[in-house]
Coordinates of C-alpha atoms in Angstrom, one line a residue:
M4 CA 104.4 -12.4 -13.2
T5 CA 104.1 -8.9 -14.8
E6 CA 104.2 -5.9 -12.5
I7 CA 101.3 -3.5 -13.0
L8 CA 102.5 -0.9 -10.5
S9 CA 106.0 -0.1 -9.3
I10 CA 106.9 2.5 -6.6
N11 CA 110.5 3.4 -6.1
N12 CA 111.9 5.6 -3.3
L13 CA 108.7 7.5 -2.9
R14 CA 108.6 10.6 -0.7
V15 CA 105.6 12.8 0.1
R16 CA 106.2 16.0 2.2
F17 CA 103.7 18.4 3.7
R18 CA 104.3 21.9 4.8
T19 CA 103.3 22.4 8.5
D20 CA 104.6 25.9 9.1
G21 CA 103.6 29.1 7.3
V22 CA 106.1 31.2 5.3
V23 CA 106.5 33.8 8.1
R24 CA 107.2 31.3 10.8
A25 CA 109.7 29.5 8.6
L26 CA 111.5 32.8 8.0
I27 CA 111.6 33.5 11.7
N28 CA 112.9 30.0 12.7
R29 CA 115.3 29.2 9.9
N30 CA 116.7 26.2 11.6
H31 CA 113.3 24.5 11.9
D32 CA 112.2 22.3 9.0
P33 CA 108.8 23.5 8.0
Y34 CA 107.9 20.2 6.4
I35 CA 107.1 16.7 7.6
D36 CA 107.6 13.5 5.6
A37 CA 104.3 11.6 5.5
V38 CA 105.7 8.9 3.2
L39 CA 109.5 8.3 3.1
D40 CA 111.7 6.0 0.9
V41 CA 108.9 3.7 0.0
S42 CA 109.5 1.0 -2.6
L43 CA 106.7 -1.4 -3.5
S44 CA 105.2 -3.3 -6.5
I45 CA 101.9 -4.9 -7.3
E46 CA 101.6 -7.8 -9.8
Q47 CA 98.9 -8.1 -12.4
G48 CA 95.9 -9.8 -10.9
K49 CA 97.3 -9.9 -7.4
T50 CA 96.6 -8.1 -4.1
L51 CA 99.0 -6.1 -2.0
G52 CA 97.9 -5.3 1.6
L53 CA 99.2 -2.1 3.2
V54 CA 99.0 -2.3 6.9
G55 CA 99.7 0.1 9.7
E56 CA 98.3 2.1 12.6
S57 CA 96.3 5.3 12.1
G58 CA 98.7 8.1 11.1
S59 CA 101.3 5.8 9.6
G60 CA 100.9 7.2 6.0
K61 CA 98.8 4.4 4.5
T62 CA 96.1 6.7 3.0
T63 CA 98.6 9.3 1.8
L64 CA 100.5 6.6 -0.1
G65 CA 97.3 5.4 -1.7
R66 CA 96.3 8.9 -2.7
S67 CA 99.7 9.7 -4.1
I68 CA 99.4 6.8 -6.6
V69 CA 96.7 8.7 -8.5
R70 CA 98.2 12.1 -7.6
L71 CA 95.3 13.2 -5.4
T72 CA 98.3 14.0 -3.2
E73 CA 101.3 15.2 -5.1
I74 CA 104.6 13.4 -4.7
T75 CA 107.8 15.1 -3.6
S76 CA 110.3 12.7 -5.1
G77 CA 110.6 9.1 -6.3
T78 CA 108.7 7.4 -9.1
I79 CA 105.3 5.7 -9.5
T80 CA 105.1 3.6 -12.6
F81 CA 101.9 2.2 -13.9
E82 CA 102.2 -0.2 -16.8
G83 CA 105.5 1.4 -17.7
A84 CA 104.3 5.0 -17.6
D85 CA 105.7 7.4 -15.0
I86 CA 102.6 8.9 -13.2
G87 CA 104.7 11.6 -11.5
Q88 CA 105.7 13.1 -14.9
M89 CA 102.2 12.9 -16.5
S90 CA 100.4 16.0 -17.8
S91 CA 96.8 16.6 -16.7
N92 CA 95.4 15.0 -19.8
D93 CA 97.6 11.9 -19.5
L94 CA 96.8 11.7 -15.8
S95 CA 93.0 11.9 -16.5
A96 CA 93.4 9.0 -18.9
I97 CA 95.3 6.8 -16.5
R98 CA 92.7 7.4 -13.8
K99 CA 90.3 5.4 -15.9
D100 CA 92.5 2.4 -15.2
I101 CA 93.2 3.1 -11.5
S102 CA 90.1 3.7 -9.3
M103 CA 89.7 4.3 -5.6
M104 CA 87.3 3.0 -3.0
F105 CA 87.1 5.6 -0.2
Q106 CA 87.0 4.7 3.5
D107 CA 83.5 5.7 4.6
P108 CA 81.0 3.8 2.5
V109 CA 78.2 6.3 3.1
A110 CA 80.0 9.7 3.4
S111 CA 81.9 9.0 0.1
L112 CA 78.5 9.0 -1.7
S113 CA 76.8 12.4 -2.5
P114 CA 73.6 12.5 -0.5
R115 CA 71.9 14.5 -3.4
K116 CA 72.3 11.8 -6.0
T117 CA 70.5 8.5 -6.6
V118 CA 72.4 5.3 -6.8
R119 CA 72.0 5.3 -10.5
N120 CA 73.7 8.7 -10.9
L121 CA 76.4 7.7 -8.4
I122 CA 77.5 4.6 -10.2
L123 CA 77.3 6.3 -13.6
E124 CA 79.3 9.4 -12.3
P125 CA 82.7 8.1 -13.6
F126 CA 81.3 8.2 -17.2
R127 CA 80.3 11.8 -16.7
I128 CA 83.6 12.8 -15.1
H129 CA 85.6 11.2 -18.0
K130 CA 83.2 12.5 -20.6
I131 CA 82.4 9.1 -21.9
K132 CA 79.4 9.1 -24.2
N133 CA 77.7 6.7 -26.5
I134 CA 76.8 4.2 -23.8
A135 CA 73.3 2.9 -22.9
R136 CA 73.2 4.4 -19.4
D137 CA 70.1 2.6 -18.2
Q138 CA 71.5 -0.8 -19.3
K139 CA 74.9 0.0 -17.9
A140 CA 73.5 1.0 -14.5
K141 CA 71.5 -2.3 -14.3
E142 CA 74.6 -4.3 -15.2
L143 CA 76.7 -2.6 -12.5
I144 CA 74.1 -2.9 -9.7
Q145 CA 73.6 -6.5 -10.5
M146 CA 77.4 -7.1 -10.6
V147 CA 77.6 -6.2 -6.9
G148 CA 74.6 -8.3 -5.9
L149 CA 71.9 -5.6 -5.5
D150 CA 68.5 -5.5 -7.0
E151 CA 67.7 -2.9 -9.8
A152 CA 65.2 -1.3 -7.4
F153 CA 68.2 0.2 -5.5
L154 CA 69.0 2.4 -8.5
G155 CA 66.4 5.0 -7.4
A156 CA 67.5 5.0 -3.8
Y157 CA 69.6 7.7 -2.1
P158 CA 72.6 7.0 0.1
H159 CA 70.7 7.7 3.4
Q160 CA 68.3 4.9 2.5
L161 CA 71.2 2.3 2.3
S162 CA 72.7 0.1 4.9
G163 CA 76.5 0.2 5.4
G164 CA 76.9 -3.0 3.4
Q165 CA 74.6 -1.8 0.6
A166 CA 76.5 1.6 0.4
R167 CA 79.8 -0.3 0.2
R168 CA 78.4 -2.4 -2.7
V169 CA 77.4 0.8 -4.5
G170 CA 81.0 2.1 -3.9
V171 CA 82.4 -1.1 -5.5
A172 CA 80.1 -0.7 -8.5
R173 CA 81.2 2.9 -9.0
A174 CA 84.9 1.9 -8.6
L175 CA 84.5 -0.7 -11.3
A176 CA 82.3 1.2 -13.7
L177 CA 85.1 2.0 -16.1
S178 CA 86.6 -1.5 -15.9
P179 CA 89.8 -0.4 -14.2
K180 CA 93.0 -2.6 -13.9
L181 CA 93.9 -1.5 -10.4
V182 CA 91.6 -0.7 -7.5
I183 CA 92.9 1.1 -4.4
A184 CA 90.6 0.2 -1.6
D185 CA 91.0 2.3 1.6
E186 CA 89.6 0.4 4.6
P187 CA 87.0 -1.5 2.5
T188 CA 85.3 -3.0 5.5
A189 CA 85.4 0.0 7.9
G190 CA 82.2 0.5 9.9
L191 CA 80.6 -2.8 8.8
D192 CA 79.4 -5.7 10.9
V193 CA 81.6 -8.8 10.8
S194 CA 79.1 -10.8 8.7
V195 CA 78.8 -7.9 6.2
Q196 CA 82.6 -7.6 6.1
G197 CA 82.8 -11.2 4.9
E198 CA 80.2 -10.6 2.2
I199 CA 82.1 -7.5 0.9
L200 CA 85.5 -9.4 0.9
N201 CA 83.9 -12.3 -0.9
L202 CA 82.4 -9.9 -3.5
M203 CA 85.8 -8.3 -4.0
K204 CA 87.6 -11.6 -4.4
R205 CA 85.0 -12.9 -6.9
L206 CA 85.2 -9.7 -9.0
Q207 CA 89.0 -10.0 -8.9
A208 CA 88.8 -13.5 -10.3
D209 CA 86.2 -12.6 -12.9
K210 CA 87.9 -9.4 -14.2
G211 CA 91.6 -10.0 -13.5
L212 CA 91.8 -7.0 -11.1
S213 CA 94.8 -5.9 -9.1
Y214 CA 94.1 -4.5 -5.6
L215 CA 95.9 -2.3 -3.1
I216 CA 94.1 -2.8 0.1
I217 CA 94.8 -0.2 2.8
T218 CA 93.8 -1.3 6.3
H219 CA 94.7 -1.8 9.9
N220 CA 92.4 -4.9 10.0
L221 CA 94.7 -7.9 9.6
P222 CA 92.0 -10.5 9.2
V223 CA 90.9 -8.5 6.1
I224 CA 94.4 -8.7 4.7
R225 CA 94.7 -12.4 5.3
H226 CA 91.5 -13.1 3.5
L227 CA 92.4 -11.0 0.4
S228 CA 96.1 -10.3 0.0
D229 CA 98.8 -12.2 -1.7
H230 CA 101.5 -9.9 -0.3
L231 CA 101.8 -7.6 2.7
A232 CA 103.6 -4.3 3.3
I233 CA 103.9 -3.1 6.9
I234 CA 104.2 0.7 7.2
Y235 CA 105.4 2.7 10.2
L236 CA 105.9 6.5 10.3
G237 CA 105.6 6.6 6.5
R238 CA 108.3 3.9 5.9
V239 CA 107.7 0.4 4.8
I240 CA 109.5 -1.8 7.3
E241 CA 108.5 -5.3 6.2
V242 CA 107.4 -6.8 2.8
G243 CA 106.7 -10.4 1.9
S244 CA 104.0 -12.9 1.1
T245 CA 101.0 -12.9 3.4
Q246 CA 101.5 -16.5 4.3
D247 CA 105.1 -16.1 5.3
I248 CA 104.5 -12.9 7.4
F249 CA 101.6 -14.4 9.3
A250 CA 103.5 -17.6 9.9
N251 CA 106.8 -15.9 11.0
P252 CA 106.8 -12.1 11.3
A253 CA 110.3 -10.7 10.9
H254 CA 109.9 -7.2 12.4
P255 CA 108.8 -6.7 16.1
Y256 CA 106.2 -4.1 15.0
T257 CA 104.7 -6.7 12.7
L258 CA 104.6 -9.2 15.5
G259 CA 102.9 -6.6 17.7
L260 CA 100.2 -6.1 15.1
L261 CA 99.7 -9.8 14.7
S262 CA 99.6 -10.4 18.5
A263 CA 96.4 -8.3 18.6
V264 CA 94.6 -10.6 16.3
P265 CA 92.5 -13.2 18.2
Q266 CA 93.5 -16.9 17.7
P267 CA 90.7 -19.2 18.7
D268 CA 92.7 -22.3 18.1
P269 CA 95.2 -22.7 21.1
A270 CA 97.5 -24.7 18.9
K271 CA 97.9 -21.8 16.6
R272 CA 98.5 -19.1 19.2
R273 CA 101.7 -17.2 18.7
E274 CA 104.1 -15.4 21.0
K275 CA 102.6 -12.2 22.3
L276 CA 104.2 -8.7 21.9
K277 CA 102.0 -5.9 23.1
L278 CA 102.8 -2.5 21.4
E279 CA 103.4 0.1 24.1
G280 CA 103.1 3.8 23.7
E281 CA 101.8 6.0 20.9
L282 CA 103.0 6.5 17.4
P283 CA 105.7 9.2 17.5
S284 CA 105.1 12.5 15.8
L285 CA 106.3 12.9 12.3
S286 CA 107.7 16.2 13.2
R287 CA 110.0 14.6 15.8
R288 CA 111.1 11.3 14.4
P289 CA 113.2 9.2 16.8
T290 CA 116.8 8.8 15.9
G291 CA 118.3 5.5 14.8
C292 CA 115.5 2.9 14.3
E293 CA 112.3 4.9 14.5
F294 CA 110.6 2.0 16.2
H295 CA 113.1 1.8 19.1
T296 CA 110.9 3.9 21.4
R297 CA 108.3 1.2 21.4
C298 CA 110.4 -1.9 20.9
P299 CA 111.2 -4.1 24.0
F300 CA 114.2 -5.6 22.2
A301 CA 115.9 -2.3 21.2
A302 CA 119.7 -2.4 21.7
E303 CA 122.2 0.4 21.7
K304 CA 122.7 0.1 18.0
C305 CA 119.0 0.6 17.4
L306 CA 119.2 4.0 19.2
R307 CA 122.1 5.2 17.1
E308 CA 121.8 3.7 13.6
A309 CA 118.9 3.5 11.2
P310 CA 118.4 -0.1 9.9
T311 CA 118.9 -0.8 6.2
R312 CA 116.5 -2.8 4.1
Q313 CA 117.7 -6.4 3.9
E314 CA 116.4 -9.5 2.2
V315 CA 116.1 -12.1 5.0
E316 CA 114.4 -14.7 2.7
P317 CA 113.7 -14.8 -1.0
G318 CA 111.2 -12.0 -1.7
R319 CA 111.1 -11.0 2.1
F320 CA 112.5 -7.6 3.0
V321 CA 112.8 -6.2 6.5
S322 CA 114.2 -2.9 7.9
C323 CA 115.4 -4.1 11.3
H324 CA 118.9 -4.7 12.9
F325 CA 117.7 -8.0 14.4
P326 CA 115.0 -9.5 12.2
F327 CA 113.2 -12.4 13.9
P328 CA 114.2 -15.3 11.5
Q329 CA 117.8 -14.7 12.3
S330 CA 117.9 -13.5 15.9
P331 CA 117.5 -14.7 19.5
I332 CA 114.4 -12.6 20.0
K333 CA 112.2 -15.6 19.5
A334 CA 113.8 -17.3 22.5
Q335 CA 113.3 -14.1 24.6
L336 CA 109.6 -14.2 23.9
A337 CA 109.4 -17.9 24.8
N338 CA 110.9 -17.3 28.2

């Protein structure tokens, strides 16, 4: 399968201190790493789910792909082109092929514009002319399952589900190859979530789209994703197929996230691991394994040494000293 996007050793840093404070306290690092040493890939026509708690760096990573957030080091390659090295003109061209769906379905739409103008906005931004705008607007609104009458509506007149459908139409207006969807079901009722996910899946099949789905909602990921990447404090700590990770999570953080997902079938209930404590501050990263402050299985080695990325199964990568498929931790949970 051909890779459409490849990320290697990505790092994104933000300055937290002003210049004066940095000069006064020269021993203090005025930056934090929001994304650190991330390597991922997305295959053509497939979906990668990026999962983690709030503040884990998910959105920053998604925005850096289209350089809405500038990268500090590492490479992001889209269809063989290095996005980090692109000029403004080249970057504008590549953004036609990579679109974003933003988190809040209503707030991401300008309240002063009608649905027609909103879904045709990408053509104006990219200065694309010679299109039948009225016909295109009708095609796009019908594509996402809304009636043409909605073209004259304003965002405040839409329900959350209708606003999300408009966001999907706008994201797909220029026929992109990759869509980065940040919390695509946030704020929606469960029944409406299912409708949006089914819409996205149908459009992927029809148009051969690739998706990066950014979420903390694991049922969303299970429905849509082929592969999962689990992110913690800006680092990807587990990567593998969705099926394998749900069946047998290898990192204790992944198991903690999955333990929070309700399992109505008693035969399918897994061992429970409740995540204790809060996500540590990026400005005060724990030593050794950064998850050890919340991990009930942490050993002395975890406090001293940072784990390296290892392949525990074909295509399955984990950053943990004692990944579950190989360790006695499963037995500890069973007792």
